[in-house]
XYZ file of C-alpha atoms in Angstrom:
716
model
C 22.758 -55.762 25.078
C 21.200 -58.358 27.325
C 18.269 -57.279 29.453
C 18.945 -56.691 33.131
C 17.488 -59.036 35.720
C 15.015 -57.644 38.253
C 17.659 -57.522 41.001
C 20.076 -55.723 38.680
C 17.394 -53.239 37.710
C 16.667 -52.562 41.369
C 20.367 -52.013 42.088
C 20.665 -49.751 39.050
C 17.661 -47.732 40.202
C 19.360 -47.151 43.547
C 22.497 -45.910 41.779
C 20.476 -43.711 39.431
C 18.695 -42.176 42.396
C 22.049 -41.416 44.036
C 23.224 -39.712 40.849
C 20.044 -37.614 40.796
C 20.638 -36.581 44.401
C 24.150 -35.509 43.436
C 22.705 -33.498 40.556
C 20.249 -31.799 42.925
C 23.236 -30.743 45.054
C 24.912 -29.359 41.915
C 27.830 -31.774 42.323
C 28.121 -31.796 38.527
C 29.918 -28.446 38.771
C 32.730 -30.272 40.594
C 32.602 -33.794 39.150
C 30.919 -34.824 35.871
C 27.875 -37.068 36.419
C 26.179 -39.602 34.164
C 23.240 -38.073 32.332
C 20.960 -38.235 29.303
C 20.767 -34.846 27.617
C 18.217 -34.060 24.901
C 19.524 -31.491 22.421
C 18.300 -30.261 19.056
C 16.972 -27.341 17.065
C 13.974 -25.392 18.342
C 11.835 -26.925 15.600
C 13.095 -30.478 16.050
C 10.158 -31.674 18.201
C 12.288 -32.044 21.314
C 9.623 -30.893 23.787
C 7.071 -33.202 22.222
C 9.541 -36.089 22.425
C 10.041 -35.510 26.150
C 6.281 -35.411 26.626
C 6.047 -38.705 24.775
C 8.830 -40.318 26.827
C 7.677 -39.108 30.247
C 3.911 -38.926 29.856
C 4.042 -35.357 31.148
C 2.559 -32.473 29.166
C 5.263 -29.975 28.224
C 4.941 -26.284 27.449
C 5.266 -25.495 23.738
C 5.339 -21.703 24.000
C 8.728 -20.707 22.577
C 8.963 -17.656 24.789
C 8.518 -19.760 27.917
C 10.137 -23.121 27.431
C 13.536 -22.287 25.952
C 15.013 -20.114 28.705
C 16.501 -22.805 30.918
C 17.282 -26.501 31.070
C 14.606 -28.843 32.369
C 15.355 -32.081 34.201
C 12.533 -34.625 34.014
C 12.781 -37.620 36.341
C 10.510 -40.657 36.577
C 10.532 -42.756 39.758
C 8.558 -45.774 40.880
C 6.473 -45.049 43.966
C 3.178 -46.369 45.391
C 1.694 -42.863 45.261
C 1.280 -40.950 42.012
C 2.338 -37.305 42.162
C 4.372 -34.630 40.385
C 6.789 -32.275 42.159
C 8.411 -29.227 40.581
C 11.446 -27.454 42.063
C 14.452 -25.501 40.798
C 18.088 -26.581 41.076
C 20.254 -23.439 41.444
C 22.956 -22.932 38.831
C 26.626 -23.374 39.758
C 27.169 -19.600 40.062
C 24.070 -18.902 42.161
C 24.500 -16.562 45.122
C 23.184 -17.438 48.574
C 20.299 -14.974 48.144
C 19.394 -16.489 44.785
C 19.508 -19.994 46.249
C 17.221 -18.876 49.066
C 14.762 -17.396 46.575
C 14.765 -20.567 44.484
C 14.265 -22.646 47.628
C 10.844 -21.027 48.018
C 9.806 -22.206 44.562
C 8.001 -25.511 44.884
C 4.890 -27.155 43.439
C 4.302 -30.303 45.413
C 1.914 -33.281 45.252
C 0.423 -32.345 41.915
C -1.653 -34.834 39.961
C -1.053 -35.196 36.230
C -4.191 -33.195 35.510
C -3.280 -30.485 38.002
C 0.208 -30.348 36.515
C -1.287 -29.923 33.039
C -3.436 -27.036 34.245
C -0.680 -25.404 36.273
C 2.023 -25.787 33.628
C 1.809 -22.283 32.103
C 1.802 -20.768 35.590
C 4.705 -23.004 36.674
C 6.842 -21.836 33.770
C 5.949 -18.186 34.325
C 6.781 -18.341 38.044
C 9.992 -20.241 37.263
C 11.014 -17.403 34.950
C 10.387 -14.885 37.712
C 12.248 -16.934 40.334
C 15.230 -17.396 38.024
C 15.273 -13.695 37.170
C 14.423 -14.265 33.514
C 12.970 -11.385 31.570
C 9.221 -11.813 31.108
C 8.553 -8.439 29.534
C 10.572 -8.499 26.335
C 10.055 -4.753 25.874
C 12.143 -4.256 29.021
C 15.867 -4.752 29.510
C 15.470 -5.941 33.100
C 16.437 -9.554 33.768
C 18.263 -12.146 31.696
C 17.080 -14.078 28.671
C 18.545 -17.460 29.680
C 19.412 -19.004 33.034
C 21.831 -21.684 34.262
C 19.250 -22.755 36.845
C 17.483 -26.051 36.092
C 13.767 -26.646 36.397
C 13.333 -30.089 37.970
C 10.132 -32.037 37.330
C 9.795 -35.325 39.202
C 7.030 -37.759 38.310
C 6.295 -40.637 40.695
C 3.885 -43.503 40.295
C 3.458 -47.287 40.649
C 3.971 -47.866 36.913
C 6.989 -45.592 36.435
C 10.475 -46.826 35.573
C 13.493 -44.872 36.707
C 14.614 -42.473 33.984
C 16.091 -38.976 34.010
C 16.406 -36.806 30.912
C 17.714 -33.254 30.796
C 16.171 -30.996 28.172
C 18.477 -28.180 27.043
C 17.157 -25.055 25.250
C 16.944 -25.633 21.520
C 19.539 -24.228 19.156
C 18.337 -21.399 16.937
C 20.090 -19.437 14.202
C 18.039 -16.286 13.850
C 17.357 -13.686 16.519
C 13.734 -12.853 17.294
C 13.374 -9.090 17.609
C 12.298 -8.104 21.073
C 12.829 -11.653 22.346
C 16.316 -12.921 21.519
C 19.558 -11.426 20.199
C 22.581 -12.673 18.284
C 24.361 -12.891 21.650
C 21.596 -15.245 22.843
C 22.283 -17.518 19.866
C 25.848 -18.037 21.069
C 24.752 -18.287 24.690
C 22.440 -21.220 23.915
C 25.071 -22.898 21.752
C 27.592 -22.578 24.601
C 25.030 -24.007 27.036
C 24.517 -27.022 24.790
C 28.273 -27.515 24.508
C 28.607 -27.331 28.285
C 26.070 -30.135 28.709
C 27.377 -32.518 26.027
C 31.137 -32.155 26.393
C 31.747 -34.726 29.133
C 32.311 -38.414 28.411
C 29.676 -39.394 30.994
C 26.886 -37.757 28.983
C 24.724 -39.635 26.495
C 23.739 -37.151 23.807
C 20.108 -37.569 22.744
C 20.270 -35.752 19.404
C 16.706 -34.898 18.342
C 16.386 -34.408 14.579
C 13.323 -33.376 12.609
C 12.784 -36.136 10.036
C 11.166 -33.718 7.612
C 14.245 -31.421 7.547
C 17.443 -32.102 5.652
C 19.865 -33.852 8.005
C 22.821 -31.705 6.926
C 20.956 -28.547 7.866
C 20.504 -29.660 11.471
C 23.455 -28.386 13.451
C 23.188 -30.702 16.429
C 24.909 -33.701 14.806
C 27.855 -31.521 13.754
C 28.029 -30.031 17.242
C 27.818 -33.460 18.892
C 30.603 -34.814 16.675
C 32.965 -32.168 18.058
C 32.739 -33.745 21.518
C 31.901 -37.304 20.461
C 33.887 -37.745 17.229
C 33.449 -41.534 17.175
C 29.708 -41.341 17.826
C 29.987 -43.756 20.767
C 27.678 -41.812 23.086
C 25.341 -40.073 20.644
C 21.893 -41.496 19.991
C 19.835 -39.989 17.166
C 16.054 -39.602 17.395
C 14.221 -38.809 14.170
C 10.877 -37.140 14.805
C 7.929 -36.082 12.618
C 7.983 -39.127 10.305
C 4.357 -38.338 9.407
C 5.529 -35.071 7.827
C 8.073 -36.769 5.546
C 6.178 -36.945 2.258
C 8.632 -37.699 -0.522
C 9.871 -41.276 -0.959
C 13.468 -40.124 -1.399
C 13.357 -38.248 1.901
C 11.823 -41.254 3.638
C 14.670 -43.383 2.262
C 17.226 -40.965 3.681
C 15.683 -41.362 7.139
C 15.700 -45.148 6.776
C 19.358 -45.060 5.674
C 20.228 -43.276 8.893
C 18.399 -45.873 11.018
C 20.027 -48.734 9.076
C 23.493 -47.225 9.560
C 24.080 -46.512 5.878
C 24.651 -42.800 6.447
C 26.359 -40.860 9.272
C 26.455 -43.972 11.472
C 26.302 -43.728 15.264
C 27.328 -46.520 17.618
C 24.093 -46.097 19.553
C 22.125 -45.776 16.318
C 18.972 -43.860 15.331
C 15.337 -44.230 16.400
C 12.142 -43.091 14.681
C 9.426 -41.657 16.932
C 6.129 -40.022 16.035
C 5.213 -37.566 18.794
C 1.788 -36.193 19.626
C 1.184 -32.849 17.965
C 0.122 -29.743 19.947
C -3.448 -29.905 18.569
C -3.734 -33.677 18.746
C -5.546 -35.584 21.469
C -3.966 -38.508 23.282
C -6.529 -40.846 21.731
C -5.946 -39.792 18.126
C -2.190 -39.966 18.649
C -2.363 -43.522 19.989
C -4.621 -44.515 17.086
C -2.197 -43.135 14.500
C -0.898 -45.814 12.067
C 2.025 -43.884 10.598
C 4.768 -46.150 11.995
C 2.843 -49.247 10.900
C 3.118 -48.245 7.264
C 6.029 -48.569 4.844
C 8.821 -47.726 4.875
C 8.774 -47.420 8.700
C 7.267 -50.841 9.135
C 10.279 -52.345 7.360
C 12.717 -50.966 9.953
C 13.792 -53.085 12.967
C 11.021 -52.947 15.531
C 13.471 -52.131 18.329
C 14.297 -48.899 16.458
C 10.790 -47.582 15.970
C 8.330 -46.016 18.405
C 8.490 -44.337 21.829
C 8.350 -47.640 23.710
C 11.501 -48.960 22.038
C 13.297 -45.644 22.594
C 12.224 -45.455 26.235
C 13.491 -48.991 26.876
C 16.790 -48.272 25.160
C 17.329 -45.008 27.055
C 16.625 -46.720 30.371
C 19.106 -49.493 29.537
C 21.781 -46.995 28.461
C 21.274 -44.907 31.567
C 21.546 -47.937 33.843
C 24.527 -49.351 31.981
C 26.417 -46.044 32.011
C 25.689 -45.424 35.677
C 26.773 -48.915 36.780
C 30.034 -48.508 34.841
C 30.848 -44.993 35.983
C 29.603 -45.087 39.578
C 32.884 -46.375 41.133
C 34.833 -43.810 39.093
C 32.552 -41.011 40.244
C 32.942 -42.034 43.872
C 36.735 -42.122 43.506
C 36.785 -38.774 41.722
C 34.607 -37.152 44.392
C 36.977 -38.447 47.106
C 40.044 -37.167 45.216
C 38.414 -33.798 44.604
C 37.358 -33.534 48.260
C 40.889 -34.256 49.500
C 42.410 -31.732 47.077
C 39.871 -29.050 48.017
C 40.485 -29.577 51.726
C 44.212 -29.131 51.124
C 43.563 -25.911 49.218
C 41.344 -24.667 52.041
C 43.941 -25.649 54.647
C 46.604 -23.756 52.711
C 44.670 -20.533 53.398
C 45.124 -21.101 57.117
C 42.475 -20.273 59.687
C 39.578 -18.004 58.869
C 40.490 -14.394 59.653
C 37.203 -12.562 60.023
C 37.197 -11.669 63.732
C 39.988 -10.128 65.818
C 40.443 -13.424 67.652
C 40.788 -15.364 64.392
C 43.247 -12.816 63.056
C 45.397 -12.946 66.194
C 45.338 -16.753 66.215
C 46.330 -16.815 62.558
C 49.288 -14.464 63.038
C 50.318 -16.296 66.208
C 50.425 -19.540 64.256
C 52.547 -17.893 61.558
C 54.888 -16.524 64.253
C 55.117 -19.961 65.879
C 56.042 -21.595 62.578
C 58.594 -18.859 61.956
C 60.221 -19.366 65.367
C 60.185 -23.141 64.845
C 62.182 -22.525 61.662
C 64.567 -20.261 63.606
C 65.079 -22.906 66.279
C 65.729 -25.599 63.686
C 68.152 -23.348 61.817
C 70.148 -22.431 64.930
C 70.390 -26.067 65.986
C 71.191 -27.418 62.548
C 68.036 -29.513 62.317
C 67.584 -29.919 58.579
C 65.320 -32.973 58.474
C 62.358 -30.980 57.139
C 62.136 -31.484 53.367
C 61.431 -27.816 52.640
C 64.478 -26.776 54.679
C 66.622 -29.499 53.169
C 65.848 -28.358 49.637
C 66.417 -24.626 50.318
C 70.083 -23.978 51.047
C 69.567 -20.518 52.527
C 67.592 -22.072 55.410
C 70.772 -23.736 56.775
C 71.563 -20.663 58.815
C 73.994 -21.894 61.471
C 75.969 -23.901 58.916
C 76.518 -20.860 56.716
C 77.438 -18.666 59.694
C 79.989 -21.215 60.963
C 81.532 -21.561 57.503
C 81.578 -17.789 57.108
C 83.216 -17.347 60.518
C 85.880 -19.936 59.725
C 86.558 -18.090 56.503
C 86.775 -14.806 58.438
C 89.268 -16.298 60.878
C 91.446 -17.742 58.124
C 91.421 -14.647 55.946
C 91.960 -12.400 58.980
C 94.977 -14.479 60.036
C 96.497 -14.317 56.560
C 95.650 -10.795 55.438
C 94.638 -8.522 58.327
C 98.209 -7.250 59.106
C 99.636 -4.536 56.901
C 103.215 -5.899 57.083
C 104.347 -9.528 57.216
C 106.067 -10.543 60.456
C 109.481 -12.144 60.045
C 110.786 -15.314 61.635
C 112.623 -14.657 64.877
C 116.084 -16.191 64.519
C 116.074 -19.913 63.737
C 112.952 -20.689 65.765
C 109.526 -21.429 64.348
C 107.730 -18.069 64.143
C 104.871 -17.482 66.547
C 101.774 -16.759 64.429
C 98.111 -16.098 65.006
C 97.342 -19.577 63.780
C 98.328 -20.818 67.210
C 94.943 -19.669 68.574
C 93.191 -22.128 66.250
C 94.331 -24.196 63.335
C 94.016 -22.415 59.992
C 92.739 -24.226 56.957
C 93.193 -23.796 53.240
C 89.726 -22.275 52.743
C 87.981 -25.637 52.270
C 84.759 -23.900 53.339
C 85.273 -20.897 51.091
C 83.347 -22.229 48.106
C 80.343 -23.097 50.276
C 80.257 -19.547 51.666
C 80.582 -17.954 48.266
C 77.894 -20.229 46.814
C 75.241 -19.187 49.318
C 76.213 -15.512 49.069
C 76.069 -15.640 45.277
C 72.552 -17.107 45.493
C 71.301 -14.030 47.380
C 70.128 -11.187 45.167
C 71.066 -8.032 47.049
C 68.900 -5.968 44.665
C 65.831 -7.555 46.304
C 66.730 -5.902 49.611
C 67.282 -2.164 49.072
C 66.666 -1.672 52.783
C 70.197 -3.011 53.410
C 71.791 -0.094 51.570
C 74.020 1.788 53.990
C 74.304 -1.236 56.287
C 75.836 -3.973 54.166
C 79.261 -3.347 52.646
C 80.982 -6.396 51.167
C 84.621 -6.196 50.017
C 87.007 -9.137 49.742
C 89.937 -7.329 48.106
C 92.197 -6.554 51.068
C 95.547 -7.417 49.480
C 98.473 -9.403 50.900
C 100.768 -8.031 53.655
C 103.931 -6.191 52.600
C 107.249 -7.911 53.336
C 109.385 -4.879 54.270
C 108.434 -5.083 57.924
C 111.813 -4.178 59.489
C 112.294 -1.236 57.136
C 108.803 0.006 58.074
C 109.544 -0.402 61.817
C 112.917 1.314 61.432
C 111.402 4.274 59.578
C 108.593 4.631 62.115
C 111.046 4.485 65.015
C 113.408 7.007 63.452
C 110.478 9.394 62.948
C 109.186 8.959 66.495
C 112.240 8.348 68.718
C 112.822 10.468 71.794
C 115.648 11.001 74.261
C 114.970 7.822 76.233
C 118.348 6.136 76.244
C 118.264 2.738 74.540
C 114.497 2.360 74.677
C 111.385 3.378 72.775
C 108.297 5.118 74.090
C 104.868 3.520 74.470
C 103.483 5.770 71.787
C 105.755 4.070 69.223
C 104.295 0.674 70.061
C 100.741 2.049 69.952
C 101.408 3.631 66.586
C 102.927 0.403 65.284
C 99.942 -1.703 66.361
C 97.413 0.781 65.026
C 99.205 0.905 61.704
C 99.580 -2.877 61.527
C 95.816 -3.327 62.218
C 94.687 -0.828 59.552
C 92.571 -3.444 57.706
C 90.701 -4.631 60.775
C 87.756 -2.274 60.380
C 87.055 -3.000 56.711
C 87.536 -6.755 57.063
C 85.261 -6.868 60.095
C 82.578 -4.778 58.385
C 82.695 -7.118 55.385
C 82.347 -10.152 57.680
C 79.375 -8.637 59.536
C 77.807 -7.577 56.231
C 77.941 -11.131 54.916
C 76.505 -12.482 58.160
C 73.696 -9.890 58.036
C 72.930 -10.798 54.425
C 72.710 -14.508 55.296
C 70.446 -13.761 58.278
C 68.291 -11.409 56.197
C 67.762 -13.997 53.467
C 66.932 -16.590 56.114
C 64.282 -14.333 57.665
C 62.718 -13.770 54.245
C 62.686 -17.503 53.426
C 61.458 -18.564 56.881
C 58.636 -16.027 56.693
C 57.794 -17.295 53.225
C 57.528 -20.860 54.553
C 55.523 -19.836 57.624
C 53.022 -17.606 55.810
C 51.380 -18.864 52.580
C 49.387 -15.655 52.121
C 51.642 -13.320 50.123
C 49.733 -10.190 51.145
C 49.970 -10.976 54.866
C 53.641 -11.898 54.456
C 54.392 -8.544 52.852
C 52.518 -6.744 55.634
C 54.487 -8.601 58.313
C 57.749 -7.880 56.508
C 56.932 -4.173 56.255
C 56.052 -4.076 59.954
C 59.208 -5.778 61.229
C 61.869 -4.634 58.785
C 62.709 -1.348 60.545
C 63.257 -3.112 63.868
C 65.300 -5.805 62.108
C 67.522 -3.154 60.527
C 68.027 -1.469 63.902
C 69.285 -4.764 65.294
C 71.581 -5.317 62.321
C 73.081 -1.906 62.921
C 73.457 -2.642 66.647
C 75.416 -5.822 65.840
C 77.538 -3.941 63.319
C 78.122 -1.123 65.807
C 79.197 -3.685 68.388
C 81.746 -5.099 65.952
C 83.035 -1.619 65.126
C 83.271 -0.873 68.854
C 85.490 -3.919 69.264
C 87.667 -2.640 66.406
C 87.901 0.751 68.090
C 88.710 -0.722 71.505
C 91.518 -2.846 70.059
C 93.036 -0.165 67.852
C 92.534 3.046 69.842
C 93.343 1.960 73.386
C 96.884 1.635 74.737
C 98.017 -1.935 73.859
C 97.912 -4.054 76.972
C 97.173 -7.644 77.928
C 96.920 -9.727 81.075
C 97.601 -12.861 79.090
C 100.814 -14.433 80.404
C 101.344 -15.985 77.006
C 102.487 -12.566 75.790
C 105.590 -12.769 77.972
C 106.228 -16.362 76.914
C 105.955 -15.499 73.242
C 108.182 -12.456 73.614
C 110.858 -14.406 75.541
C 110.724 -17.201 73.003
C 111.287 -14.715 70.201
C 114.122 -12.935 72.011
C 115.730 -16.233 72.934
C 115.609 -17.266 69.310
C 117.390 -14.098 68.283
C 120.124 -14.611 70.944
C 120.746 -18.184 69.793
C 121.052 -16.977 66.229
C 123.552 -14.312 67.275
C 125.643 -16.833 69.252
C 125.790 -19.168 66.265
C 126.978 -16.335 64.127
C 129.623 -15.428 66.732
C 131.059 -18.979 66.651
C 131.432 -19.038 62.858
C 135.106 -19.223 61.696
C 136.421 -15.935 60.402
C 135.778 -15.483 56.706
C 132.999 -18.122 56.659
C 129.631 -16.504 56.035
C 127.600 -19.705 55.785
C 125.632 -21.243 58.595
C 126.169 -24.745 59.845
C 124.869 -26.815 62.745
C 127.234 -27.398 65.632
C 127.098 -27.625 69.369
C 127.596 -24.380 71.212
C 129.289 -24.032 74.568
C 127.484 -21.151 76.182
C 129.747 -18.885 78.189
C 129.301 -15.357 79.496
C 131.878 -14.176 77.029
C 130.020 -15.805 74.137
C 126.777 -14.122 75.153
C 128.609 -10.806 75.614
C 130.351 -11.166 72.292
C 127.162 -12.156 70.456
C 124.957 -9.366 71.808
C 127.640 -6.754 71.361
C 127.446 -7.223 67.597
C 124.060 -5.329 67.412
C 123.691 -1.590 67.238
C 121.270 0.087 69.621
C 118.829 1.009 66.826
C 118.917 -2.514 65.395
C 118.184 -3.983 68.795
C 115.300 -1.573 69.410
C 113.806 -2.316 65.992
C 113.890 -6.051 66.727
C 112.375 -5.487 70.154
C 109.522 -3.447 68.630
C 108.951 -6.175 66.031
C 108.939 -9.007 68.546
C 106.661 -7.232 71.023
C 104.350 -6.194 68.207
C 104.275 -9.736 66.829
C 103.587 -11.324 70.209
C 100.893 -8.808 71.081
C 99.330 -8.800 67.611
C 98.887 -12.549 67.634
C 97.126 -12.496 70.992
C 95.032 -9.450 70.115
C 93.953 -11.058 66.830
C 92.799 -14.252 68.530
C 90.987 -12.269 71.172
C 89.437 -9.917 68.620
C 88.204 -12.617 66.202
C 86.568 -14.520 69.072
C 84.992 -11.349 70.468
C 83.580 -10.287 67.106
C 82.028 -13.702 66.579
C 80.754 -14.084 70.137
C 79.492 -10.550 70.749
C 78.546 -9.193 67.322
C 77.542 -12.281 65.318
C 76.425 -14.952 67.781
C 75.010 -12.639 70.471
C 74.016 -9.763 68.198
C 72.619 -11.601 65.187
C 71.743 -15.132 66.306
C 71.111 -15.919 69.961
C 71.104 -12.734 72.047
C 67.947 -11.117 73.417
C 68.094 -8.445 70.711
C 68.726 -10.752 67.760
C 66.793 -9.770 64.601
C 65.549 -13.373 64.532
C 63.463 -12.604 67.627
C 61.625 -9.576 66.231
C 58.707 -11.593 64.868
C 57.308 -13.891 67.522
C 54.025 -14.560 69.299
C 54.601 -11.779 71.847
C 54.914 -9.346 68.943
C 51.524 -10.529 67.663
C 49.907 -10.205 71.098
C 51.002 -6.568 71.341
C 49.482 -5.538 68.011
C 46.663 -3.017 68.197
C 43.275 -4.035 66.798
C 43.599 -1.707 63.808
C 47.098 -3.001 63.025
C 45.816 -6.537 63.316
C 42.974 -5.934 60.865
C 45.253 -4.234 58.340
C 47.811 -6.997 58.560
C 45.861 -10.229 59.007
C 42.400 -9.353 57.786
C 41.576 -11.355 54.690
C 41.435 -9.625 51.339
C 38.185 -9.734 49.433
C 39.786 -12.153 46.980
C 40.865 -14.426 49.829
C 37.443 -14.266 51.483
C 35.819 -15.133 48.186
C 38.188 -18.037 47.566
C 37.713 -19.345 51.129
C 33.944 -19.206 50.685
C 34.087 -21.033 47.357
C 36.353 -23.743 48.751
C 34.296 -24.110 51.938
C 31.096 -24.556 49.925
C 32.842 -27.025 47.666
C 34.040 -29.057 50.656
C 30.508 -29.018 52.026
C 29.053 -30.160 48.684
C 31.603 -32.934 48.210
C 31.232 -34.108 51.816
C 27.498 -34.502 51.255
C 28.274 -36.240 47.960
C 30.481 -38.775 49.734
C 27.627 -39.554 52.131
C 25.239 -40.026 49.205
C 27.692 -42.289 47.381
C 28.229 -44.685 50.271
């Protein structure tokens, strides 16, 4: 790889510093960051390697230095100093963060740092809550917090390396357990799993390569070896020629090759002075002297690590910025989906008022047939007014065809007067649409409708023996009025003929109630994303909603009672016109029959000369009972048609439209902003107060938004 120019190195340093600032803010818990991570066995010489690379003395006490990750950063600065702080782990509480914020060693010289190091590690253990007395069970053995050591000076080059606790296989009684073995292994995995991490695998050169777990572990997350760099330490302890050759084979790529290759480094030993270490000639002797010079020694490794870090950061920086922006947008949406914060009474009332407003907006759209909203368009049950209109058309058509117990007959040769005259009947073109929406509603989900909703579509067709029925009823109810029939006969006839009205009307209202009920449930679901709050609202309003359903149903049943129980009467002049038209039709038919030649029983069209004698002769053919039966039929038919039209309109207008949809007592108006305003404080808290789970989620999302917002500012 070609060396970077000075300007490129400066630009890379700026990017590296931004990445470090992101790491200090723990942004890595949200978005993976570029990093160099040193991993290896406890005996691999990892701490010594970091000391060699950074020029900082590192603690070699096993009980102190393996309990947490350590981030070591070098930065160029006119003033030489060392600063030590702690980066809280991703799961740190606010109290823990506050405690860690008080941990700081600032403006230390290298010598002061060397002297203070044991104390720094001990105080870091205490601040992180790590057990220092291994005879006690108080505290934890390992921490996710990161000790951050920053070294500044005029001769420093920008480099950041994260040292992860070393892998160990055997528990140390009183210090570590078998659970700690897995905990450290999981921590290592957590650090090396992301593609933006360069794995600095530290291997003891004097130990058999196959016995060092780190390469096997690294290969699980970097199977091609593209981001793993091997560092072979302790070459001075490799005595046998065959073992030295094995190390050289690794460096030369003849065994377990890695794209980034292997380096040989001889670190300073714990009892060795800086002078004796620098004077050591180990790497100048065979076979190490025969290896490529850019693969041997701390200087070559430091240069290579700096180049890799800069190269990786320059490549990934735009991707990180894009990922942070995407994550920030997604988190804001998740936070918005929770609605307003609901801690105080004011926040709770505002939240419920907003839900009520959205609910009433859905009601308004549904009653006006405004289906432009995508959510409404995709959910059929939200098309309230459409379903009610289709249902009402179906009610009118089925009522016209099936509501009378006996079929009316044609009056003479005229076109019979039927209820369809009040509005044109159709061949149930809307029927399938009504049935489809009703079939989509699961009545088992709404047990509260038991006793209110009663749906029955099997009403049967009218009988065709109408005149026989009228004759029998008249013969059983006639009195001594000469040539007439009493009003009670007509009332009885109408009441009998309208026997199905109650059941058919109840079925119609039940279907309308079911459609409205499903709409309320769906509209509330759209208006309130919090399922717990939605259920609380539903529980609070359902009794009042049911009362209003029953009021609408009672209104419909009252209309049935008024029509069927009162004495039949109408002020509609059309009744007289219909009756006269029917009677005229019968007279014409009789006159035609009177003009037929004797012996000819077939009808034929011919002109009739109307004379008094013809009328007298034609009407004289009927018996008194036959005439009365026809008069009852014609009056009943004329009145029934008008009553049906009036009744169907009244049921729709008063019970369905006024009672269920648009009136002041519609169930659609139960849940509104006035209802929210009138809630007592205790009711408000029970209903709109956030659950602990919701509070926790809101807090997590809010902190994440805050972190990512800061990250976006850093990445500019």
